[in-house]
Amino acid sequence: MTAGRPKPQVDTSKPHPARIYDYLLGGKDNYPVDQAVGDRMPIEARQGARSNRVLMQKAVAKVAHDGVDQFLDIGTGIPTEPNLHQIVQAINPKARVVYVDNDPIVMRHAEALLISTPEGATDYIQADVREPEKILDHARTLLDFSRPIALSLIALMHFIPDEDDPYGIAATLLGALPSGSCLVLTHLTTDFLSEEQNKTAEYRASGINLRPRTRAEVERFFEGLDLGDAGLITRWYDEDPAEPGWTATGYAGIGYLP
């Protein structure tokens, strides 16, 4: 963080996905407007937020164990330990991580994302995933694009409506990465929800775009990538048994560039 940089202004009159997610996880970096949306969500939303967090932690750990030591994490969200860099640098202290988010409140917490191991490095940029070239230009200042990079899009692309070309955005980002790189993605779905459980309309009524996608639609993000034998999953392979009444609310996958 640059000394003297003005603090970004946080709009507390409108809910924001990062703060709602923080509230669903039991965090404190949210406001009444975010809490109001969270309180209207069914129990599946809280369970899904916790499950998504586990998926992120275990997926990036697997990628780090596979030998990837560079990460571009877009849609970082409010820091909740362990953060991505803490997970991967515990496996490889030399790992480098670039975080990206468009919420000013995440910028306020960026110091927590910049505490790297001495051998590795972390960086943060405030930007929107709809600006892939801007993100890539900044990422090149820290990451070596001649070596494999893990692109992390965790619980992000379901906030990108079809008219903003989510598949084109993902393709632009992946197209800049070399062979051996991978996409780590989780995405909201309503495939398993009943009509009563599906609160998509209420979420949209709060002013936030939300576009859950089917299994086939989520698989499109991985076109040309190797998803391995597991394909898309709804829970981590060795995760503890599901809570009573647990319902899947998302898909996840790790796809490698050939």
Coordinates of C-alpha atoms in Angstrom, one line a residue:
M1 CA 0.0 0.0 0.0
T2 CA 1.4 3.4 -0.9
A3 CA 1.8 5.9 1.9
G4 CA -0.6 8.8 1.7
R5 CA -3.0 7.0 -0.7
P6 CA -6.5 8.3 0.0
K7 CA -8.8 5.8 1.6
P8 CA -11.3 4.4 -0.9
Q9 CA -14.9 5.4 -0.3
V10 CA -17.2 2.5 0.7
D11 CA -20.9 2.9 -0.4
T12 CA -22.8 1.6 2.6
S13 CA -26.2 2.4 1.0
K14 CA -26.1 -0.6 -1.4
P15 CA -25.3 -4.2 -0.6
H16 CA -22.1 -5.7 -2.1
P17 CA -21.5 -9.4 -2.8
A18 CA -18.1 -9.5 -0.9
R19 CA -19.7 -8.1 2.2
I20 CA -22.8 -10.3 2.0
Y21 CA -20.4 -13.3 1.6
D22 CA -18.5 -12.1 4.7
Y23 CA -21.8 -11.9 6.6
L24 CA -22.8 -15.4 5.6
L25 CA -19.4 -16.6 6.8
G26 CA -19.9 -14.9 10.2
G27 CA -17.5 -12.0 9.5
K28 CA -17.8 -8.5 10.8
D29 CA -16.9 -6.5 7.7
N30 CA -20.4 -5.8 6.5
Y31 CA -23.2 -3.3 7.0
P32 CA -26.9 -3.5 7.8
V33 CA -27.8 -3.3 4.1
D34 CA -25.6 -6.4 3.5
Q35 CA -27.0 -8.2 6.6
A36 CA -30.6 -7.5 5.4
V37 CA -29.9 -9.4 2.1
G38 CA -28.1 -12.2 4.0
D39 CA -31.0 -12.6 6.4
R40 CA -33.4 -13.2 3.5
M41 CA -31.3 -16.0 2.2
P42 CA -32.1 -19.6 3.1
I43 CA -29.9 -21.8 5.3
E44 CA -28.5 -23.3 2.1
A45 CA -26.8 -19.9 1.4
R46 CA -24.8 -20.1 4.7
Q47 CA -23.9 -23.7 4.1
G48 CA -22.9 -22.9 0.6
A49 CA -20.6 -20.1 1.7
R50 CA -18.8 -22.4 4.1
S51 CA -18.6 -25.2 1.6
N52 CA -17.2 -22.8 -1.0
R53 CA -14.6 -21.6 1.4
V54 CA -13.4 -25.2 2.0
L55 CA -13.4 -25.8 -1.7
M56 CA -11.1 -22.8 -2.3
Q57 CA -8.7 -23.8 0.5
K58 CA -8.3 -27.3 -0.6
A59 CA -8.3 -26.6 -4.4
V60 CA -5.4 -24.1 -4.2
A61 CA -3.5 -26.4 -1.8
K62 CA -3.9 -29.2 -4.4
V63 CA -2.6 -26.9 -7.2
A64 CA 0.3 -25.8 -5.0
H65 CA 1.2 -29.5 -4.3
D66 CA 1.0 -30.1 -8.1
G67 CA 3.9 -27.6 -8.4
V68 CA 2.2 -24.4 -9.5
D69 CA 3.7 -21.5 -7.5
Q70 CA 2.0 -18.4 -9.1
F71 CA -1.6 -17.4 -8.5
L72 CA -3.9 -14.7 -10.0
D73 CA -6.9 -14.5 -7.7
I74 CA -9.7 -12.4 -9.1
G75 CA -12.7 -11.6 -6.8
T76 CA -10.6 -12.0 -3.7
G77 CA -13.2 -10.8 -1.2
I78 CA -12.7 -9.6 2.3
P79 CA -9.7 -11.4 3.8
T80 CA -10.7 -14.4 6.0
E81 CA -7.8 -16.4 7.3
P82 CA -6.3 -18.5 6.0
N83 CA -6.0 -16.4 2.9
L84 CA -4.9 -17.9 -0.4
H85 CA -1.3 -16.8 0.0
Q86 CA -1.1 -18.3 3.5
I87 CA -2.2 -21.6 2.2
V88 CA 0.0 -21.9 -0.8
Q89 CA 3.1 -20.3 0.8
A90 CA 2.8 -22.8 3.6
I91 CA 3.4 -25.4 0.9
N92 CA 5.9 -23.4 -1.2
P93 CA 7.3 -20.3 0.6
K94 CA 8.4 -18.9 -2.8
A95 CA 4.8 -18.7 -4.2
R96 CA 3.7 -15.4 -5.7
V97 CA 0.1 -14.2 -5.5
V98 CA -1.7 -11.3 -7.2
Y99 CA -5.1 -10.4 -5.6
V100 CA -7.8 -8.5 -7.5
D101 CA -11.1 -7.1 -6.3
N102 CA -13.4 -4.2 -7.2
D103 CA -14.8 -3.5 -3.7
P104 CA -13.2 -0.6 -1.9
I105 CA -13.6 -2.3 1.5
V106 CA -11.3 -5.1 0.3
M107 CA -8.7 -2.4 -0.6
R108 CA -8.9 -1.2 3.0
H109 CA -8.0 -4.7 4.2
A110 CA -5.3 -5.2 1.5
E111 CA -2.5 -4.9 4.1
A112 CA -3.6 -8.3 5.4
L113 CA -3.2 -9.7 1.8
L114 CA 0.3 -8.2 1.4
I115 CA 2.0 -10.0 4.3
S116 CA 4.1 -12.5 2.3
T117 CA 6.8 -14.9 3.2
P118 CA 10.3 -13.4 2.7
E119 CA 10.9 -15.8 -0.2
G120 CA 7.6 -15.1 -1.9
A121 CA 5.5 -12.1 -2.8
T122 CA 2.0 -10.8 -2.9
D123 CA 0.3 -7.8 -4.6
Y124 CA -3.1 -6.3 -4.8
I125 CA -5.0 -4.3 -7.5
Q126 CA -8.4 -2.8 -7.3
A127 CA -10.0 -3.7 -10.6
D128 CA -13.1 -5.5 -12.1
V129 CA -12.9 -8.8 -13.8
R130 CA -14.6 -7.1 -16.8
E131 CA -11.2 -5.4 -17.3
P132 CA -9.1 -8.5 -18.1
E133 CA -6.4 -6.7 -20.0
K134 CA -5.8 -4.2 -17.1
I135 CA -5.6 -7.1 -14.7
L136 CA -3.1 -9.0 -16.9
D137 CA -0.9 -5.9 -17.4
H138 CA -0.6 -5.4 -13.7
A139 CA -0.1 -9.1 -13.0
R140 CA 2.8 -9.2 -15.4
T141 CA 4.7 -6.9 -13.0
L142 CA 4.9 -9.7 -10.4
L143 CA 4.1 -13.0 -12.1
D144 CA 6.3 -14.7 -14.7
F145 CA 3.9 -15.4 -17.6
S146 CA 6.4 -17.9 -19.2
R147 CA 5.7 -20.3 -16.3
P148 CA 2.4 -21.9 -15.1
I149 CA -0.1 -19.6 -13.3
A150 CA -3.2 -20.6 -11.5
L151 CA -6.2 -18.4 -12.3
S152 CA -8.6 -18.4 -9.4
L153 CA -12.2 -17.3 -10.0
I154 CA -13.9 -18.3 -6.8
A155 CA -17.6 -17.5 -6.5
L156 CA -17.2 -14.7 -9.0
M157 CA -18.5 -15.4 -12.4
H158 CA -22.2 -15.9 -11.3
F159 CA -22.1 -12.1 -10.8
I160 CA -21.3 -11.6 -14.4
P161 CA -24.5 -11.6 -16.6
D162 CA -24.6 -13.1 -20.0
E163 CA -24.5 -9.7 -21.7
D164 CA -21.1 -9.0 -20.2
D165 CA -19.7 -12.1 -21.9
P166 CA -18.4 -14.1 -19.0
Y167 CA -17.0 -16.8 -21.2
G168 CA -15.1 -14.3 -23.3
I169 CA -13.6 -12.7 -20.1
A170 CA -12.4 -16.1 -18.9
A171 CA -11.0 -17.0 -22.3
T172 CA -9.1 -13.7 -22.5
L173 CA -7.5 -14.4 -19.1
L174 CA -6.7 -18.0 -19.9
G175 CA -5.4 -17.1 -23.3
A176 CA -2.6 -15.1 -21.7
L177 CA -1.4 -18.1 -19.6
P178 CA 1.2 -20.7 -20.7
S179 CA 0.8 -24.4 -20.9
G180 CA 0.6 -26.1 -17.5
S181 CA -1.5 -23.2 -16.0
C182 CA -4.9 -23.9 -14.6
L183 CA -8.3 -22.5 -13.8
V184 CA -9.7 -22.9 -10.3
L185 CA -13.4 -22.0 -10.4
T186 CA -16.4 -22.3 -8.2
H187 CA -19.8 -21.1 -9.5
L188 CA -23.3 -20.9 -8.1
T189 CA -26.0 -23.2 -9.4
T190 CA -29.7 -23.8 -8.7
D191 CA -29.6 -27.3 -10.2
F192 CA -30.3 -28.8 -6.8
L193 CA -32.6 -26.2 -5.2
S194 CA -36.3 -26.4 -4.9
E195 CA -38.5 -23.5 -5.9
E196 CA -38.8 -22.5 -2.2
Q197 CA -35.0 -22.7 -1.7
N198 CA -34.2 -20.6 -4.8
K199 CA -33.9 -17.0 -3.7
T200 CA -32.2 -15.7 -6.9
A201 CA -35.0 -13.2 -7.5
E202 CA -34.7 -11.7 -4.0
Y203 CA -30.9 -11.3 -4.4
R204 CA -31.5 -9.5 -7.7
A205 CA -34.1 -7.3 -6.1
S206 CA -31.3 -5.9 -3.9
G207 CA -29.7 -4.5 -7.0
I208 CA -27.0 -7.2 -7.4
N209 CA -26.7 -9.1 -10.7
L210 CA -26.9 -12.8 -10.0
R211 CA -26.7 -15.5 -12.7
P212 CA -26.6 -19.0 -11.4
R213 CA -25.7 -21.5 -14.1
T214 CA -26.4 -25.1 -14.9
R215 CA -23.7 -27.8 -14.9
A216 CA -23.4 -27.6 -18.7
E217 CA -23.1 -23.8 -18.5
V218 CA -20.4 -24.0 -15.9
E219 CA -18.5 -26.7 -17.9
R220 CA -18.2 -24.1 -20.7
F221 CA -15.7 -22.2 -18.6
F222 CA -13.4 -25.2 -18.9
E223 CA -13.6 -25.7 -22.6
G224 CA -10.1 -26.8 -23.9
L225 CA -8.9 -27.6 -20.3
D226 CA -8.3 -30.9 -18.7
L227 CA -10.7 -31.3 -15.8
G228 CA -9.3 -34.7 -14.9
D229 CA -11.3 -37.8 -14.0
A230 CA -13.3 -35.9 -11.3
G231 CA -14.8 -33.3 -13.7
L232 CA -17.0 -30.8 -11.9
I233 CA -17.7 -31.5 -8.2
T234 CA -20.1 -30.1 -5.6
R235 CA -18.1 -30.9 -2.5
W236 CA -14.4 -31.5 -2.0
Y237 CA -13.5 -35.2 -2.3
D238 CA -12.3 -35.8 1.3
E239 CA -14.5 -33.2 2.9
D240 CA -16.2 -34.1 6.2
P241 CA -19.7 -35.7 5.8
A242 CA -22.3 -33.1 4.8
E243 CA -24.4 -31.4 7.4
P244 CA -27.9 -32.8 7.9
G245 CA -30.1 -31.4 5.2
W246 CA -27.1 -30.1 3.2
T247 CA -27.9 -29.2 -0.4
A248 CA -25.4 -28.5 -3.1
T249 CA -25.4 -24.8 -4.3
G250 CA -22.4 -24.7 -6.6
Y251 CA -20.0 -26.5 -8.9
A252 CA -16.2 -26.4 -8.7
G253 CA -13.4 -27.6 -10.9
I254 CA -9.7 -27.4 -11.5
G255 CA -8.9 -27.4 -15.2
Y256 CA -5.3 -27.5 -16.6
L257 CA -4.2 -25.9 -19.9
P258 CA -2.5 -28.6 -22.1

